[in-house]
Amino acid sequence: MLAEISIENLGVIPAVSAELHPGFTVLTGETGAGKTMVVSGLRLLGGTRADASKVRTGANHAVVEGRFLIEQLPDEAQQTVINIVESAGGMADEQGELIASRVVNASGRSKAHLGGRSVPAATLQEFSVELLTIHGQNDQLRLLAPDRQLAALDRSNSEIPGLLETYQKHYRKWRVLSKDLFERTSRRRELAQEIDRLQFAIDEINELQPVAGEDTDLIASIRRLQDVDTLREQATIALTAIDGDVEFSGDEISASDQLGRAQASLVSSEDSSLRELGERLAELTSALSDISAELGHFLSDLPTDAGELEFMLQRQQQLKQLTRKYAPDIDGVLQWRDKAQRKLESIDVSGEALEQLQAEVAASEKKMLAAAKKLSNTRKKAAKELSSLVTDELHGLAMPKTKFIAELRTIEPSNAGIDEVEFLLAAHSEAEPRPIAVSASGGELSRVMLALEVILSSGSTGTTLVFDEVDAGVGGRAAIEIGRRLARLSVHNQVIVVTHLPQVAAFADAHLHVAKNVGDASVTSGLAKLEGDERVNELARMLAGMDDTDSGRAHAAELLEMAESERKRFSV
């Protein structure tokens, strides 16, 4: 539920904010007052594309902020919303409310925030799916698209989403296997050449049996072999200085002997400071001994075979042939070989492999079609139920003879199943049903969409449903019936409606009025909550401008009294 909305510098609105409550809220005002900008602000919170032209003239940017409550949502929907916010690094505020905002710069760039963190606009769109649904004139037109009609049908039955998910899993597997079979059969000669190329490359690599990191190790070993004499001389000088020349026993004293004598002299002292220095010399003696041992190992490991350098150089050239063809280094060559091996195994075009794959495709297709049939049967049942429910709703919306039909047709398998649906209307029982795209007027299309939303939202709770002048082209008794249904929708959901019809506005629990002020240099709009006589006067104005007459106000008061009585009946 949307608890509060704040708007700055959007269209003719300099700055407004409004607290919103559960139930039915209506927005009214004269044409051009800025009602549409409120809906535009809600659409921005829903992650729709930003439009710089809607930034107020002279302002650098427009800002829309909304505070949402989620405790009335079903547990699963609550968890979904929380996961989206937390995955974006956001969190609820100290009151448990989730704050979403959108900033649109006059240059066209926009920024979105959710739960205190900057997020892509797509994240706002994902966040708003569970919380906010907006219906406007453009949404009515989208309802004419076959995929939207199928989506509406699928929403009408709780079993369909699970069946659709199962079908799509089988469909995707069947598509992958079928594509593989098609490629193996239609490109058999090309694939056979690919097999030969891959096998040659794999054999070439395996023949040399390279080891990971071998090229790097070879560089170090070759450098050592090329400098072996210098390395031997350097290590020998250092070792002789430490341990003395083992082949010459003269008067020269080695470093290890000198340190040993110094250590022995100090550790035997009765002075604690000298003994401590002796202990430190002992550490140096130990370290010197380790260095001496490592120098000895280094000298013993130096190659003495003159032919070893030549062998290593040849090996290096062999490895370079591989790195020139397959990857920059031997590690990459080995990865390329493993990938090539996997690809080779996957494109077996032998007769046995093709037969096995054909069997897998057939088995997968059988499972896919079984899941599709189960889904289709459930959709047929749902289409029959939806047709009956929408027809009943339309009868209550001053279309007493109209018949609504959700016609299901079988098509080739697709990701959506083996069905396509088309919504049809028949003016009366004897008339031929025709697609709503060609048979419904603007007002009739508004009523069809409202009837669908009343039915499809009957099981939802805690969401915000926004209707932007969906009652266009409607009047009289139909307008009252639309008001009734919107009030009924608001029993379990928050409903926000922009309307010009007093019959609809009278059913609202809260009435917000958008007023414009035309100055010499600019037009501004403000938002105010109407109560008591103010609301009566606004309804009277909407009744053909009768706000300045007693009869107009009396008619408005009577309309309010009737609507309030109806609302009480819905809430019982």
mmCIF file of C-alpha atoms in Angstrom, residues 53-301:
data_model
loop_
_atom_site.group_PDB
_atom_site.id
_atom_site.type_symbol
_atom_site.label_atom_id
_atom_site.label_comp_id
_atom_site.label_asym_id
_atom_site.label_seq_id
_atom_site.Cartn_x
_atom_site.Cartn_y
_atom_site.Cartn_z
ATOM 1 C CA SER A 53 9.676 17.175 -20.986
ATOM 2 C CA LYS A 54 7.609 16.671 -17.841
ATOM 3 C CA VAL A 55 10.130 18.502 -15.644
ATOM 4 C CA ARG A 56 8.574 21.811 -14.594
ATOM 5 C CA THR A 57 9.713 24.755 -16.758
ATOM 6 C CA GLY A 58 12.653 26.524 -15.129
ATOM 7 C CA ALA A 59 13.444 23.661 -12.734
ATOM 8 C CA ASN A 60 16.642 21.597 -12.883
ATOM 9 C CA HIS A 61 14.955 18.351 -11.953
ATOM 10 C CA ALA A 62 11.714 16.714 -10.830
ATOM 11 C CA VAL A 63 11.471 14.463 -7.768
ATOM 12 C CA VAL A 64 8.896 11.837 -6.867
ATOM 13 C CA GLU A 65 9.027 9.923 -3.585
ATOM 14 C CA GLY A 66 6.686 7.253 -2.263
ATOM 15 C CA ARG A 67 6.454 5.492 1.100
ATOM 16 C CA PHE A 68 5.096 1.952 0.910
ATOM 17 C CA LEU A 69 3.695 -0.420 3.556
ATOM 18 C CA ILE A 70 3.770 -4.153 2.912
ATOM 19 C CA GLU A 71 2.262 -5.779 6.011
ATOM 20 C CA GLN A 72 -1.094 -6.265 4.267
ATOM 21 C CA LEU A 73 0.449 -8.205 1.397
ATOM 22 C CA PRO A 74 0.347 -12.025 1.462
ATOM 23 C CA ASP A 75 3.406 -13.552 3.151
ATOM 24 C CA GLU A 76 4.942 -14.735 -0.122
ATOM 25 C CA ALA A 77 4.562 -11.313 -1.739
ATOM 26 C CA GLN A 78 6.018 -9.625 1.350
ATOM 27 C CA GLN A 79 9.083 -11.863 1.201
ATOM 28 C CA THR A 80 9.497 -11.181 -2.519
ATOM 29 C CA VAL A 81 9.487 -7.420 -1.917
ATOM 30 C CA ILE A 82 11.901 -7.708 1.011
ATOM 31 C CA ASN A 83 14.282 -9.847 -1.051
ATOM 32 C CA ILE A 84 14.292 -7.275 -3.867
ATOM 33 C CA VAL A 85 15.060 -4.422 -1.458
ATOM 34 C CA GLU A 86 17.748 -6.329 0.449
ATOM 35 C CA SER A 87 19.434 -7.594 -2.720
ATOM 36 C CA ALA A 88 19.768 -3.943 -3.759
ATOM 37 C CA GLY A 89 21.399 -3.164 -0.407
ATOM 38 C CA GLY A 90 18.386 -1.216 0.873
ATOM 39 C CA MET A 91 16.315 -1.517 4.026
ATOM 40 C CA ALA A 92 13.077 -0.281 5.581
ATOM 41 C CA ASP A 93 13.121 2.906 7.659
ATOM 42 C CA GLU A 94 12.608 3.025 11.433
ATOM 43 C CA GLN A 95 8.814 2.843 10.939
ATOM 44 C CA GLY A 96 9.046 -0.257 8.765
ATOM 45 C CA GLU A 97 8.185 1.667 5.594
ATOM 46 C CA LEU A 98 9.970 1.210 2.277
ATOM 47 C CA ILE A 99 10.883 4.451 0.527
ATOM 48 C CA ALA A 100 11.218 4.595 -3.258
ATOM 49 C CA SER A 101 12.190 7.731 -5.159
ATOM 50 C CA ARG A 102 12.951 8.923 -8.665
ATOM 51 C CA VAL A 103 14.796 12.041 -9.786
ATOM 52 C CA VAL A 104 14.453 13.186 -13.413
ATOM 53 C CA ASN A 105 16.890 15.857 -14.590
ATOM 54 C CA ALA A 106 15.921 18.427 -17.176
ATOM 55 C CA SER A 107 18.696 16.937 -19.333
ATOM 56 C CA GLY A 108 16.811 13.643 -19.488
ATOM 57 C CA ARG A 109 18.928 11.562 -17.126
ATOM 58 C CA SER A 110 17.225 9.983 -14.124
ATOM 59 C CA LYS A 111 18.213 8.389 -10.833
ATOM 60 C CA ALA A 112 16.275 5.873 -8.770
ATOM 61 C CA HIS A 113 16.568 5.001 -5.085
ATOM 62 C CA LEU A 114 15.026 2.182 -3.071
ATOM 63 C CA GLY A 115 15.365 1.653 0.649
ATOM 64 C CA GLY A 116 18.048 4.317 0.839
ATOM 65 C CA ARG A 117 20.231 2.882 -1.929
ATOM 66 C CA SER A 118 20.752 3.935 -5.530
ATOM 67 C CA VAL A 119 19.263 1.340 -7.903
ATOM 68 C CA PRO A 120 18.547 0.963 -11.636
ATOM 69 C CA ALA A 121 15.046 1.958 -12.743
ATOM 70 C CA ALA A 122 14.478 -1.713 -13.607
ATOM 71 C CA THR A 123 14.775 -2.563 -9.902
ATOM 72 C CA LEU A 124 11.961 -0.111 -9.110
ATOM 73 C CA GLN A 125 9.908 -1.815 -11.788
ATOM 74 C CA GLU A 126 10.585 -5.219 -10.237
ATOM 75 C CA PHE A 127 9.796 -3.827 -6.764
ATOM 76 C CA SER A 128 6.495 -2.271 -7.845
ATOM 77 C CA VAL A 129 5.103 -5.419 -9.493
ATOM 78 C CA GLU A 130 3.809 -6.727 -6.153
ATOM 79 C CA LEU A 131 2.682 -3.312 -4.907
ATOM 80 C CA LEU A 132 1.414 -1.073 -7.689
ATOM 81 C CA THR A 133 -0.774 -1.611 -10.767
ATOM 82 C CA ILE A 134 -1.702 1.344 -12.986
ATOM 83 C CA HIS A 135 -4.549 1.337 -15.498
ATOM 84 C CA GLY A 136 -4.923 4.147 -18.001
ATOM 85 C CA GLN A 137 -5.999 4.763 -21.578
ATOM 86 C CA ASN A 138 -2.757 3.247 -22.908
ATOM 87 C CA ASP A 139 -3.236 0.195 -20.698
ATOM 88 C CA GLN A 140 -6.646 -0.332 -22.274
ATOM 89 C CA LEU A 141 -5.017 -0.399 -25.695
ATOM 90 C CA ARG A 142 -2.423 -2.886 -24.468
ATOM 91 C CA LEU A 143 -5.288 -5.138 -23.398
ATOM 92 C CA LEU A 144 -6.011 -5.594 -27.111
ATOM 93 C CA ALA A 145 -2.723 -7.455 -27.600
ATOM 94 C CA PRO A 146 -3.106 -11.274 -27.674
ATOM 95 C CA ASP A 147 -0.282 -11.853 -25.180
ATOM 96 C CA ARG A 148 -1.921 -9.472 -22.664
ATOM 97 C CA GLN A 149 -5.238 -11.269 -23.076
ATOM 98 C CA LEU A 150 -3.571 -14.624 -22.448
ATOM 99 C CA ALA A 151 -1.826 -13.178 -19.376
ATOM 100 C CA ALA A 152 -5.191 -11.951 -18.068
ATOM 101 C CA LEU A 153 -6.710 -15.392 -18.581
ATOM 102 C CA ASP A 154 -3.793 -17.040 -16.769
ATOM 103 C CA ARG A 155 -4.271 -14.698 -13.796
ATOM 104 C CA SER A 156 -7.878 -15.852 -13.443
ATOM 105 C CA ASN A 157 -7.007 -19.390 -12.311
ATOM 106 C CA SER A 158 -4.615 -20.198 -9.455
ATOM 107 C CA GLU A 159 -3.598 -23.550 -10.994
ATOM 108 C CA ILE A 160 -2.335 -22.087 -14.267
ATOM 109 C CA PRO A 161 0.979 -20.501 -13.097
ATOM 110 C CA GLY A 162 2.272 -23.826 -11.756
ATOM 111 C CA LEU A 163 1.132 -25.744 -14.844
ATOM 112 C CA LEU A 164 2.700 -23.101 -17.088
ATOM 113 C CA GLU A 165 6.029 -23.333 -15.236
ATOM 114 C CA THR A 166 6.037 -27.145 -15.610
ATOM 115 C CA TYR A 167 5.194 -26.887 -19.309
ATOM 116 C CA GLN A 168 7.903 -24.290 -19.951
ATOM 117 C CA LYS A 169 10.527 -26.523 -18.338
ATOM 118 C CA HIS A 170 9.620 -29.380 -20.710
ATOM 119 C CA TYR A 171 9.292 -26.984 -23.656
ATOM 120 C CA ARG A 172 12.776 -25.532 -23.170
ATOM 121 C CA LYS A 173 14.324 -29.003 -22.945
ATOM 122 C CA TRP A 174 12.491 -30.139 -26.083
ATOM 123 C CA ARG A 175 13.626 -27.021 -27.950
ATOM 124 C CA VAL A 176 17.296 -27.584 -27.018
ATOM 125 C CA LEU A 177 17.192 -31.248 -28.069
ATOM 126 C CA SER A 178 15.290 -30.474 -31.283
ATOM 127 C CA LYS A 179 17.756 -27.755 -32.235
ATOM 128 C CA ASP A 180 20.652 -30.126 -31.587
ATOM 129 C CA LEU A 181 19.070 -32.823 -33.766
ATOM 130 C CA PHE A 182 18.352 -30.346 -36.563
ATOM 131 C CA GLU A 183 21.929 -29.087 -36.592
ATOM 132 C CA ARG A 184 23.407 -32.571 -36.532
ATOM 133 C CA THR A 185 21.278 -33.740 -39.457
ATOM 134 C CA SER A 186 21.190 -30.599 -41.625
ATOM 135 C CA ARG A 187 24.865 -29.743 -41.079
ATOM 136 C CA ARG A 188 26.188 -33.291 -40.986
ATOM 137 C CA ARG A 189 29.017 -32.766 -43.509
ATOM 138 C CA GLU A 190 30.026 -29.452 -41.932
ATOM 139 C CA LEU A 191 29.991 -31.000 -38.467
ATOM 140 C CA ALA A 192 32.041 -33.964 -39.670
ATOM 141 C CA GLN A 193 34.704 -31.505 -40.859
ATOM 142 C CA GLU A 194 34.504 -29.752 -37.494
ATOM 143 C CA ILE A 195 35.036 -33.095 -35.761
ATOM 144 C CA ASP A 196 38.181 -33.753 -37.854
ATOM 145 C CA ARG A 197 39.546 -30.296 -37.068
ATOM 146 C CA LEU A 198 38.935 -30.640 -33.355
ATOM 147 C CA GLN A 199 40.351 -34.156 -33.210
ATOM 148 C CA PHE A 200 43.527 -33.091 -35.035
ATOM 149 C CA ALA A 201 44.050 -30.199 -32.613
ATOM 150 C CA ILE A 202 43.429 -32.379 -29.550
ATOM 151 C CA ASP A 203 45.855 -35.030 -30.827
ATOM 152 C CA GLU A 204 48.477 -32.381 -31.571
ATOM 153 C CA ILE A 205 48.270 -31.053 -28.016
ATOM 154 C CA ASN A 206 48.162 -34.489 -26.384
ATOM 155 C CA GLU A 207 51.173 -35.687 -28.366
ATOM 156 C CA LEU A 208 53.367 -33.095 -26.638
ATOM 157 C CA GLN A 209 51.751 -33.776 -23.241
ATOM 158 C CA PRO A 210 52.176 -30.214 -21.935
ATOM 159 C CA VAL A 211 51.905 -29.575 -18.207
ATOM 160 C CA ALA A 212 50.210 -26.548 -16.663
ATOM 161 C CA GLY A 213 52.734 -23.744 -16.136
ATOM 162 C CA GLU A 214 55.455 -25.623 -18.049
ATOM 163 C CA ASP A 215 56.201 -22.729 -20.421
ATOM 164 C CA THR A 216 56.828 -20.377 -17.496
ATOM 165 C CA ASP A 217 59.026 -22.923 -15.705
ATOM 166 C CA LEU A 218 61.036 -23.474 -18.898
ATOM 167 C CA ILE A 219 61.843 -19.783 -19.203
ATOM 168 C CA ALA A 220 63.306 -19.761 -15.683
ATOM 169 C CA SER A 221 65.227 -23.026 -16.228
ATOM 170 C CA ILE A 222 66.692 -21.900 -19.561
ATOM 171 C CA ARG A 223 67.803 -18.604 -18.085
ATOM 172 C CA ARG A 224 69.504 -20.515 -15.257
ATOM 173 C CA LEU A 225 71.254 -22.878 -17.676
ATOM 174 C CA GLN A 226 72.488 -19.990 -19.785
ATOM 175 C CA ASP A 227 73.946 -18.316 -16.673
ATOM 176 C CA VAL A 228 75.053 -21.532 -14.888
ATOM 177 C CA ASP A 229 78.760 -20.581 -14.619
ATOM 178 C CA THR A 230 78.025 -17.179 -13.144
ATOM 179 C CA LEU A 231 75.468 -18.625 -10.742
ATOM 180 C CA ARG A 232 77.890 -21.339 -9.598
ATOM 181 C CA GLU A 233 80.622 -18.766 -8.958
ATOM 182 C CA GLN A 234 78.319 -16.453 -7.000
ATOM 183 C CA ALA A 235 76.937 -19.218 -4.811
ATOM 184 C CA THR A 236 80.428 -20.721 -4.177
ATOM 185 C CA ILE A 237 81.894 -17.379 -3.053
ATOM 186 C CA ALA A 238 79.008 -16.848 -0.656
ATOM 187 C CA LEU A 239 79.220 -20.400 0.729
ATOM 188 C CA THR A 240 83.011 -20.126 1.189
ATOM 189 C CA ALA A 241 82.599 -16.870 3.082
ATOM 190 C CA ILE A 242 80.129 -18.509 5.420
ATOM 191 C CA ASP A 243 81.715 -21.949 5.964
ATOM 192 C CA GLY A 244 85.243 -21.507 4.630
ATOM 193 C CA ASP A 245 86.928 -23.426 1.798
ATOM 194 C CA VAL A 246 86.506 -27.116 2.637
ATOM 195 C CA GLU A 247 89.312 -27.983 0.198
ATOM 196 C CA PHE A 248 91.771 -25.550 1.763
ATOM 197 C CA SER A 249 92.621 -25.609 5.465
ATOM 198 C CA GLY A 250 94.500 -22.387 6.074
ATOM 199 C CA ASP A 251 94.410 -19.728 8.751
ATOM 200 C CA GLU A 252 91.303 -18.056 7.243
ATOM 201 C CA ILE A 253 88.400 -18.041 9.720
ATOM 202 C CA SER A 254 84.850 -18.423 8.276
ATOM 203 C CA ALA A 255 81.863 -16.271 9.198
ATOM 204 C CA SER A 256 80.137 -19.190 10.916
ATOM 205 C CA ASP A 257 83.226 -19.782 13.083
ATOM 206 C CA GLN A 258 83.433 -16.108 14.003
ATOM 207 C CA LEU A 259 79.770 -16.006 14.967
ATOM 208 C CA GLY A 260 80.142 -19.243 16.937
ATOM 209 C CA ARG A 261 83.001 -17.825 18.979
ATOM 210 C CA ALA A 262 81.136 -14.591 19.654
ATOM 211 C CA GLN A 263 78.049 -16.478 20.724
ATOM 212 C CA ALA A 264 79.982 -18.814 23.024
ATOM 213 C CA SER A 265 81.697 -15.861 24.658
ATOM 214 C CA LEU A 266 78.475 -14.033 25.393
ATOM 215 C CA VAL A 267 76.135 -16.813 26.492
ATOM 216 C CA SER A 268 78.567 -17.875 29.206
ATOM 217 C CA SER A 269 78.665 -14.338 30.661
ATOM 218 C CA GLU A 270 77.155 -13.654 34.075
ATOM 219 C CA ASP A 271 75.812 -10.340 32.780
ATOM 220 C CA SER A 272 72.201 -10.614 31.633
ATOM 221 C CA SER A 273 72.604 -8.015 28.865
ATOM 222 C CA LEU A 274 75.517 -9.926 27.333
ATOM 223 C CA ARG A 275 73.636 -13.225 27.617
ATOM 224 C CA GLU A 276 70.682 -11.640 25.799
ATOM 225 C CA LEU A 277 73.019 -10.495 23.027
ATOM 226 C CA GLY A 278 74.394 -14.036 22.899
ATOM 227 C CA GLU A 279 70.884 -15.414 22.415
ATOM 228 C CA ARG A 280 70.353 -12.996 19.567
ATOM 229 C CA LEU A 281 73.637 -14.160 18.015
ATOM 230 C CA ALA A 282 72.335 -17.712 18.328
ATOM 231 C CA GLU A 283 69.401 -16.750 16.117
ATOM 232 C CA LEU A 284 71.806 -15.297 13.561
ATOM 233 C CA THR A 285 73.924 -18.451 13.702
ATOM 234 C CA SER A 286 70.839 -20.594 13.049
ATOM 235 C CA ALA A 287 69.758 -18.380 10.136
ATOM 236 C CA LEU A 288 73.288 -18.468 8.693
ATOM 237 C CA SER A 289 73.251 -22.246 8.919
ATOM 238 C CA ASP A 290 69.977 -22.370 6.985
ATOM 239 C CA ILE A 291 71.367 -20.086 4.296
ATOM 240 C CA SER A 292 74.467 -22.270 4.048
ATOM 241 C CA ALA A 293 72.317 -25.376 3.564
ATOM 242 C CA GLU A 294 70.202 -23.701 0.878
ATOM 243 C CA LEU A 295 73.321 -22.548 -0.965
ATOM 244 C CA GLY A 296 74.588 -26.115 -0.889
ATOM 245 C CA HIS A 297 71.320 -27.397 -2.351
ATOM 246 C CA PHE A 298 71.380 -24.650 -4.986
ATOM 247 C CA LEU A 299 74.878 -25.683 -6.103
ATOM 248 C CA SER A 300 73.983 -29.374 -6.182
ATOM 249 C CA ASP A 301 70.881 -28.650 -8.280
#
